[in-house]
Coordinates of C-alpha atoms (C1' of nucleotides) in Angstrom, one line a residue:
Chain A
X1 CA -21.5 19.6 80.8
X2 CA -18.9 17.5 81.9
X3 CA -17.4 14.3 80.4
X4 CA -17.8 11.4 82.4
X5 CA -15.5 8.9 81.4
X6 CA -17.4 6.4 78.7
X7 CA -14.9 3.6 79.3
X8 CA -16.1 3.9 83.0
X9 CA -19.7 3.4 82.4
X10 CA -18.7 0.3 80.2
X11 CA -16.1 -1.0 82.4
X12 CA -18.8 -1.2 85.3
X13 CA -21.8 -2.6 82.6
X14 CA -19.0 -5.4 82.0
X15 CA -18.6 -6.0 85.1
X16 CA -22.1 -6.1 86.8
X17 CA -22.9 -8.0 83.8
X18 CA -21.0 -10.7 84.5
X19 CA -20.7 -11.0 88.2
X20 CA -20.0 -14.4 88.3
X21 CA -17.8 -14.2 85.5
X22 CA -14.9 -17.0 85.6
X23 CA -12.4 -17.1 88.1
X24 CA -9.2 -16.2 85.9
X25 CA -11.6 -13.3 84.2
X26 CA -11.9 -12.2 87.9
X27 CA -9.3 -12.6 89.5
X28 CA -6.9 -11.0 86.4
X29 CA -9.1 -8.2 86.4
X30 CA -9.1 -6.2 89.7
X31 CA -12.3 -4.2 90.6
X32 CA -10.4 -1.0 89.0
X33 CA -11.4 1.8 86.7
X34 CA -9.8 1.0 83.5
X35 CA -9.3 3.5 80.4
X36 CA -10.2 1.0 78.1
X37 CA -12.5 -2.1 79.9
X38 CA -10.5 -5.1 80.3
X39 CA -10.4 -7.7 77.1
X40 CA -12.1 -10.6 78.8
X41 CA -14.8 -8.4 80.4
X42 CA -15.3 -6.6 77.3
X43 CA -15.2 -9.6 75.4
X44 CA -17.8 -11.0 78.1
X45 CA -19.7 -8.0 77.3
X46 CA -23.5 -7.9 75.9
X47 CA -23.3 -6.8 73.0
X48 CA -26.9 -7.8 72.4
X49 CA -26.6 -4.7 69.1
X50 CA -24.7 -7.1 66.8
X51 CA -28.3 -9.1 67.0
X52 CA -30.3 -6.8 65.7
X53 CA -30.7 -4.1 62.8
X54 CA -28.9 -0.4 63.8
X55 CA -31.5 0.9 62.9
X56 CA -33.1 -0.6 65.8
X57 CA -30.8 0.0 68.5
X58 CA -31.3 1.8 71.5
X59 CA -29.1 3.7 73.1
X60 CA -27.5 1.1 75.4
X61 CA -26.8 -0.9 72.5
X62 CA -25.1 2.4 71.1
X63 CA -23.1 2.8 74.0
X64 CA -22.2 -0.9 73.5
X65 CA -21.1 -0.7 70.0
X66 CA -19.1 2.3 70.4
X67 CA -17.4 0.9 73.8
X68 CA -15.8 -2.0 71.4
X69 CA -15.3 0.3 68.9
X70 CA -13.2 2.1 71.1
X71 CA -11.6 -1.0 72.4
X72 CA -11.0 -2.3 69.2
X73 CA -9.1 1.0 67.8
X74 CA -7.4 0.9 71.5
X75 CA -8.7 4.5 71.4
X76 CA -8.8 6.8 74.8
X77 CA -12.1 7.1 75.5
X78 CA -11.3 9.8 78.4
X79 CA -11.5 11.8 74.9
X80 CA -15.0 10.7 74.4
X81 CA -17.9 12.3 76.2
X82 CA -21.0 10.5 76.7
X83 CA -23.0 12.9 75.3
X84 CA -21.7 12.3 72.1
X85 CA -23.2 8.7 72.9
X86 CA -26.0 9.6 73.4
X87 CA -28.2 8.7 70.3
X88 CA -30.2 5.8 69.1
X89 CA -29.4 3.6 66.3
X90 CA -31.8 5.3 64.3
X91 CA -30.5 8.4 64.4
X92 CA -26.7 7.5 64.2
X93 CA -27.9 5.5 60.9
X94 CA -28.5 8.8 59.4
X95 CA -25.1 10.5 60.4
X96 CA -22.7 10.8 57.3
X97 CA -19.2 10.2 57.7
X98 CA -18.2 13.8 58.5
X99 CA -21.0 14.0 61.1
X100 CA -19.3 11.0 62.4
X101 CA -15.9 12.7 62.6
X102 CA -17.2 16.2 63.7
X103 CA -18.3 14.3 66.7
X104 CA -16.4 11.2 67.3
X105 CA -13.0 12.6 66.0
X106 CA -11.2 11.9 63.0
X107 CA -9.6 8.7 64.6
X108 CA -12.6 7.2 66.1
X109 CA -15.3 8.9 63.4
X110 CA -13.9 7.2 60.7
X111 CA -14.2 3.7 61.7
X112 CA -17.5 4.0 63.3
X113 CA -19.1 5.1 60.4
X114 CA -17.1 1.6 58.6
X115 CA -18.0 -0.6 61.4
X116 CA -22.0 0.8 61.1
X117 CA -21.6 0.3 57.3
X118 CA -20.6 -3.1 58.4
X119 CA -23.3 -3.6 60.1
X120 CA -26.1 -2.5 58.3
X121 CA -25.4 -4.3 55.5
X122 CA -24.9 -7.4 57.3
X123 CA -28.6 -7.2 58.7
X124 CA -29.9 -5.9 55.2
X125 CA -28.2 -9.3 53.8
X126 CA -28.8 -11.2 56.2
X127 CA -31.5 -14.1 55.3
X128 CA -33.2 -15.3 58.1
X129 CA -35.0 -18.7 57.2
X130 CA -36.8 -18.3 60.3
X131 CA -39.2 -16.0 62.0
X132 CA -38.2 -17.6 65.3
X133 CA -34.9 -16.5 64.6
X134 CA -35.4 -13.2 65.0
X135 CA -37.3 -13.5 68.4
X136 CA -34.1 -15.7 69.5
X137 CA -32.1 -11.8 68.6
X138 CA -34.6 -10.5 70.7
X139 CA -34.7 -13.1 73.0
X140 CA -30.9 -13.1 73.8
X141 CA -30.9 -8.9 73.8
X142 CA -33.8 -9.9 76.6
X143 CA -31.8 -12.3 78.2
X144 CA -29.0 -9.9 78.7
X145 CA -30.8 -7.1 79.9
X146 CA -32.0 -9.4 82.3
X147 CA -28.8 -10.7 83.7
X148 CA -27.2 -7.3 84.2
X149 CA -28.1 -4.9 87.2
X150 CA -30.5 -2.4 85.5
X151 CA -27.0 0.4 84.8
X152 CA -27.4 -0.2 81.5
X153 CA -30.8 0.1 80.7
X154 CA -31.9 2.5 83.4
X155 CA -28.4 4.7 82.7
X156 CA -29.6 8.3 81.0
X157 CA -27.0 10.4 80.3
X158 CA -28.3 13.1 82.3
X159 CA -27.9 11.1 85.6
X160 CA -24.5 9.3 84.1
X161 CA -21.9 10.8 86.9
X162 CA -24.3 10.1 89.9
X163 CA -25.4 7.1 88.7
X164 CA -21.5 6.3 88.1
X165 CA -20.2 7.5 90.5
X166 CA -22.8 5.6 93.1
X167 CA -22.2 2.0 91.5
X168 CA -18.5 2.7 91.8
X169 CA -18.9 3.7 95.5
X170 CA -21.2 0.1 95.8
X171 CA -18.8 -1.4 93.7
X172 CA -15.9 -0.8 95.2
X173 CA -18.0 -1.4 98.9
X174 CA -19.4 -4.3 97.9
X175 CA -16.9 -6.3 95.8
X176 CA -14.7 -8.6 97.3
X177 CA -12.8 -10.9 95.2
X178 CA -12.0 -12.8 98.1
X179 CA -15.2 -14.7 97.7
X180 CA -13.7 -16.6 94.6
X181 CA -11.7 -18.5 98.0
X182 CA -13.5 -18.1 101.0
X183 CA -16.9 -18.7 102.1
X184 CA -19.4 -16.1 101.6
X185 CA -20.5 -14.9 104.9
X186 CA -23.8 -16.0 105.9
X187 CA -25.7 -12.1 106.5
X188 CA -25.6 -12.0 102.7
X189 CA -28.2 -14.6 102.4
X190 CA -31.3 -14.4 103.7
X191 CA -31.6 -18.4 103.6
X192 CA -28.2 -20.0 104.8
X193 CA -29.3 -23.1 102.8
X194 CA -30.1 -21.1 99.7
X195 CA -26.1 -20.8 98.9
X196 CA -25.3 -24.2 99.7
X197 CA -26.6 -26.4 97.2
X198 CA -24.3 -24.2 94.9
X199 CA -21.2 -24.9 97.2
X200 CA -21.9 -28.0 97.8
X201 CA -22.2 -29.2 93.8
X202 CA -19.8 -26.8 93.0
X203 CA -17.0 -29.6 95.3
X204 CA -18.8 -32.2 93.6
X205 CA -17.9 -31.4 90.5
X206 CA -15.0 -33.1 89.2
X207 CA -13.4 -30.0 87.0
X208 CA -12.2 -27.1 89.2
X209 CA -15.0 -24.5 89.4
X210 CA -14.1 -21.7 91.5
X211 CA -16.3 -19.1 89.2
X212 CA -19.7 -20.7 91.3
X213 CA -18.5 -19.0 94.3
X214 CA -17.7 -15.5 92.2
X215 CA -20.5 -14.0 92.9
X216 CA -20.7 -10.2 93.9
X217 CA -21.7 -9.2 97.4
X218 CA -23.8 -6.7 95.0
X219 CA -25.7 -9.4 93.1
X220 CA -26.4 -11.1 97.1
X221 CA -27.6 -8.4 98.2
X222 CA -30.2 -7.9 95.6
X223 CA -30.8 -11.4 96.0
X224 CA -31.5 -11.3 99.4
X225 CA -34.6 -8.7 98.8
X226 CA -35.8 -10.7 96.1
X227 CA -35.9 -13.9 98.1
X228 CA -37.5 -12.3 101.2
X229 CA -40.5 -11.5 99.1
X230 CA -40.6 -14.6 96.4
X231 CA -41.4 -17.8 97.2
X232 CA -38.8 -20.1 95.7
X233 CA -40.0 -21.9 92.3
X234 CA -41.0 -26.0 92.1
X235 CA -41.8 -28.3 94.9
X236 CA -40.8 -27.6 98.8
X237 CA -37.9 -29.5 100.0
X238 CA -39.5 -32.2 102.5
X239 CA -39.1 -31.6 106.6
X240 CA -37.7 -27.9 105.6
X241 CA -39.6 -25.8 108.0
X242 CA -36.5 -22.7 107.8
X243 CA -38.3 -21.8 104.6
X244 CA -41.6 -21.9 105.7
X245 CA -42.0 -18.1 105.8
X246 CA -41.3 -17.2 102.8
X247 CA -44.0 -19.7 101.1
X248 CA -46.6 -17.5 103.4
X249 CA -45.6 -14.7 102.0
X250 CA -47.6 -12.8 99.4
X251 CA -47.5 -13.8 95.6
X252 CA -45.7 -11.4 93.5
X253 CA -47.9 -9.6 90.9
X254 CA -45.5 -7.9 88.8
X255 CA -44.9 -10.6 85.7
X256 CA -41.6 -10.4 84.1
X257 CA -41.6 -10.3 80.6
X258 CA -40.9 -14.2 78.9
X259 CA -37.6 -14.6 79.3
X260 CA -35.2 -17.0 77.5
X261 CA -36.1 -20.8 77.1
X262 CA -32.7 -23.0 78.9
X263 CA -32.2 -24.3 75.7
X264 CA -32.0 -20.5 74.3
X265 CA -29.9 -19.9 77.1
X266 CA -27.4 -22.5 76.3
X267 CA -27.8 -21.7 72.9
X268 CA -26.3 -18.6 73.2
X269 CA -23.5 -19.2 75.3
X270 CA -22.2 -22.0 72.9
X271 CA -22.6 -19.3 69.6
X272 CA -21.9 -16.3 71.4
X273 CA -17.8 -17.2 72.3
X274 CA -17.1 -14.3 74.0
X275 CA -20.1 -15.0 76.5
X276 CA -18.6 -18.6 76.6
X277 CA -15.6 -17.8 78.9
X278 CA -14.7 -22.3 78.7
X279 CA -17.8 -23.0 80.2
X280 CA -19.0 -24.9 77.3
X281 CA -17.9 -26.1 73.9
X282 CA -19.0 -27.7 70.5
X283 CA -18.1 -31.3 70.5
X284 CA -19.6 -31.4 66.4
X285 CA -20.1 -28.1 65.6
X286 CA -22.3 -29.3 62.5
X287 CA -24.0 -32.4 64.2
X288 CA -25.0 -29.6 67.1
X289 CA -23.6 -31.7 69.7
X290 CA -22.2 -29.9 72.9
X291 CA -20.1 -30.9 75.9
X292 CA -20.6 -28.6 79.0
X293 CA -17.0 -27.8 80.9
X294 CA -18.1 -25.8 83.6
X295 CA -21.3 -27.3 84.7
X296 CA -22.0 -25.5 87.8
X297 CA -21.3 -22.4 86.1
X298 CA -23.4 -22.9 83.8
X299 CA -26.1 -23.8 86.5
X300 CA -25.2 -20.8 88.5
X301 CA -25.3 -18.6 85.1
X302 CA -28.3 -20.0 84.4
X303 CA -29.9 -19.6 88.3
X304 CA -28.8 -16.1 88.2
X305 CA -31.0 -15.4 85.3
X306 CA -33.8 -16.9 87.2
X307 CA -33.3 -15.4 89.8
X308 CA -32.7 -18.5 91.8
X309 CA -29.5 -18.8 93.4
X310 CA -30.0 -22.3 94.0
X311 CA -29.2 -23.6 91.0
X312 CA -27.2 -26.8 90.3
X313 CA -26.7 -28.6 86.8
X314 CA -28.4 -31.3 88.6
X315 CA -32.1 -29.3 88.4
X316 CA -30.7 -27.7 85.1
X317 CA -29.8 -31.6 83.4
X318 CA -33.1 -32.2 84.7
X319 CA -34.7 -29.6 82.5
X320 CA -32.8 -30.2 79.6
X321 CA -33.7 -33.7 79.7
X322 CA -37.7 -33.0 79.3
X323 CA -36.1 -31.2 75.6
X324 CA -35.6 -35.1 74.8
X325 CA -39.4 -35.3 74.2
X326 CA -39.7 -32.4 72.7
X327 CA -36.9 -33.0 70.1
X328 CA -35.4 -30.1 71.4
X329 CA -32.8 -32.2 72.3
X330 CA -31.4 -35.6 71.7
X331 CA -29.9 -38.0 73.7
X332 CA -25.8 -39.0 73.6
X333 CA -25.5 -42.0 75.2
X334 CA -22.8 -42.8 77.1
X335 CA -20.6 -39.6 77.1
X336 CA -21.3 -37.5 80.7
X337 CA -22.1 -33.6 80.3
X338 CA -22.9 -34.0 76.5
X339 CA -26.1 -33.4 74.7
X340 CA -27.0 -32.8 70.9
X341 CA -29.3 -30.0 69.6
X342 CA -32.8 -31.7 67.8
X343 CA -34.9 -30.9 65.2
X344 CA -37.1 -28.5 67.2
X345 CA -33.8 -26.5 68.3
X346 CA -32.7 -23.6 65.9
X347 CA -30.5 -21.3 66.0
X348 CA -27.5 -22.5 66.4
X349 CA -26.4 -24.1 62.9
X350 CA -23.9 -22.1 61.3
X351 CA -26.1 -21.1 58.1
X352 CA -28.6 -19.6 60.5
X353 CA -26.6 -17.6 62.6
X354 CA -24.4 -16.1 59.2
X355 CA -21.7 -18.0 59.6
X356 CA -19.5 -19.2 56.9
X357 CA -19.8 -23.4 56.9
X358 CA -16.5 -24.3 56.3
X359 CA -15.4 -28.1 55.9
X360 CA -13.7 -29.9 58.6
X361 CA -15.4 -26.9 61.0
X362 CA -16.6 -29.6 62.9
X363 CA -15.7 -29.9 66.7
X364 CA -13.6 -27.8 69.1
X365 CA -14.6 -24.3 68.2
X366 CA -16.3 -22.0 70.6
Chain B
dA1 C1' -18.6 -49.1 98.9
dG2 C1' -18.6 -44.5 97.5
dT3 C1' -19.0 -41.1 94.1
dC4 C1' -20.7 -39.2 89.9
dG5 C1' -23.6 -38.2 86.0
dC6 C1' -27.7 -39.5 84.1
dC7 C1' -32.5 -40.9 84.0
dG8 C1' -37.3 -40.1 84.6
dG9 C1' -41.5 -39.9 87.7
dA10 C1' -43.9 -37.0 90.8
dA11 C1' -45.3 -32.9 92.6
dG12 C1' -44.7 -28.3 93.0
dT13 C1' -44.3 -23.0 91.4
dC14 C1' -44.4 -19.2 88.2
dT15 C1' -45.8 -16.8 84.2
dA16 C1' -48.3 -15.8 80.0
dC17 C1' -52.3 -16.1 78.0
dC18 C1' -57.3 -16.6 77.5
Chain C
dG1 C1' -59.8 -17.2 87.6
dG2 C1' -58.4 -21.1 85.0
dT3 C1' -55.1 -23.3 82.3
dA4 C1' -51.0 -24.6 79.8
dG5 C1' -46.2 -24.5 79.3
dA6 C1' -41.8 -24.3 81.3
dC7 C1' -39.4 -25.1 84.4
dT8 C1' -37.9 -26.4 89.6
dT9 C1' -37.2 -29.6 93.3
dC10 C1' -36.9 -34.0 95.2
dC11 C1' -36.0 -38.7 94.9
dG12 C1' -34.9 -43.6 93.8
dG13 C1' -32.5 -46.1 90.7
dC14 C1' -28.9 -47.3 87.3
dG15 C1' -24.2 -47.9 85.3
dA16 C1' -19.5 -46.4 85.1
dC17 C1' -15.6 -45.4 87.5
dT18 C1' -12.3 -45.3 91.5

DNA sequence: AGTCGCCGGAAGTCTACC
DNA sequence: GGTAGACTTCCGGCGACT
């Protein structure tokens, strides 16, 4: 068996995770194959494993740890063959540490079997005051699935080259970076108001926010399938007869899976930094109050997860203001683009997430 | 006056659950 | 199939700012 390149297969889960990613992320980081995968990609990467136990993970989540091992010991991973990857965290949780050079190496080996040490015991310690806290883990592995193109979870190594080598000959046919600055071309919707809303707030918003156009002529594409057959969510936009035939089309039976609550969403990209990429940050890291930079990103993030690429931080302010009722939320009056977490939030204080709670830790950090 | 973010009512869809 | 919860969409209004 061959050894398809493992940095590869991460590179491109990176990258069709985070089709939207921002601009500079983007733009710095040319639709390439890459040894190792690209810091900010990497660093935008799921890693949904470091929520859960290793002996739970599957083995995407594997494949995840090991791809920042390897980026993290700036190893070569043309050296590493997937099928070495190719275990679940239950198994690797039994592998001793010359098992783990015998197959890793004795440069990698060494300081996977620390880093899964590290790990295990920071799951066995780890004190979870609430059950809820555990379904956010598995909330947030969900919600990443979710937003990336199935490579990940539909990957088996067996299929690894053609399913590589076939996302890099989309990827590379569909990609086009150009988008960040010009208009997407209208055959990629199937709605040519579907895309404007995001355009259109996008130049209403005050900060720069080029990332709202970044998306992928992939992701559109998929899009454009899904919309043909869905009828878009909430109330139909008065005197719009364009979209008339898609609210005759026939309901959708399959039912996703309960996805991530908006609060969970923002949740997670506020304690998850290297999900964060500046488009939100703590205001009072202790207090739980948040300022959002990139709105529209945000919104578009958020659309993209629901499928909905109409999105704008107008419909998603609107949701997060019914969390006022709820306590989810709390009002901060007077100060634009800035909520506070409530008493019905969790998740995010530093003592539940394992974080050390240091004094003065308040504000500024991501 | 125009723009922007925020507010909250109303009406709608979608999904999970019973 | 019915229902509840969680949004989604639209809209009119408000205050701050330019």
């Amino acid at each position: 068996m061959s050894s398809p390149c493992l940095s590869s297969v991460l590179t491109h889960a990176n990258l069709t995770m985070y089709p939207t990613g921002p601009t500079d992320m983007l733009l710095h980081q040319p639709p390439t194959l890459q040894l190792s995968a690209p810091s900010h990609c990497s660093k935008a990467s799921a890693q949904s494993y470091r929520h859960s136990s290793p002996h739970c993970w599957s083995e995407d989540q594997v494949l995840e740890w090991i791809g920042d091992q390897v980026e993290n010991a700036k190893f070569d991973a043309n050296f590493l063959s997937l099928a070495c990857c190719a275990v679940n965290g239950s198994t690797l949780c039994q592998m001793k540490t010359d098992q783990m050079i015998g197959v890793f190496g004795p440069q990698l080996g060494p300081q996977l079997h620390q880093s899964l040490q590290d790990h295990k015991s920071k799951h066995e310690l780890q004190n979870l005051p609430e059950p809820e806290l555990n379904e956010t883990c598995q909330l947030l592995d969900n919600f990443l699935d979710n937003l990336s193109f199935p490579l990940l979870s539909t990957l088996r190594f067996g299929a690894v080259e053609d399913a590589v080598s076939k996302r890099e000959f989309d990827y590379q046919d569909d990609y086009d970076l150009s988008l960040a600055l010009e208009p997407m071309a209208p055959e990629y919707f199937s709605d040519g108001d579907y895309m404007s809303s995001s355009n259109e707030s996008a130049s209403n918003e005050s900060e720069p926010e080029l990332s709202c156009h970044l998306i992928s002529k992939v992701q559109i594409k998929l899009e454009k399938e899904e919309t043909q057959l869905k009828r878009p969510r909430g109330r139909p936009p008065k005197g719009n007869q364009e979209r008339s035939s898609i609210y005759n089309t026939p309901k959708k039976t399959k039912h996703a899976p309960r996805g991530t609550h908006l609060w969970e969403f923002i949740r997670d990209i506020l304690i998850h930094p290297e999900k964060n990429q500046g488009l939100m940050k703590w205001e009072d890291r202790h207090e739980g109050v948040f300022k959002f930079l990139k709105s529209e990103a945000v919104a578009q993030m958020w659309g993209q997860k629901k499928r909905n690429s109409s999105m704008t931080y107008e419909k998603l302010s609107r949701a997060m203001r019914y969390y006022y009722k709820r306590d989810i939320l709390e009002r901060v009056d007077g100060r634009r683009l800035v909520y506070k977490f409530g008493k019905n939030s969790s998740g995010w204080k530093m003592e539940e997430i394992g974080m050390p709670v240091l004094s003065h830790q308040a504000g500024g950090g991501l």
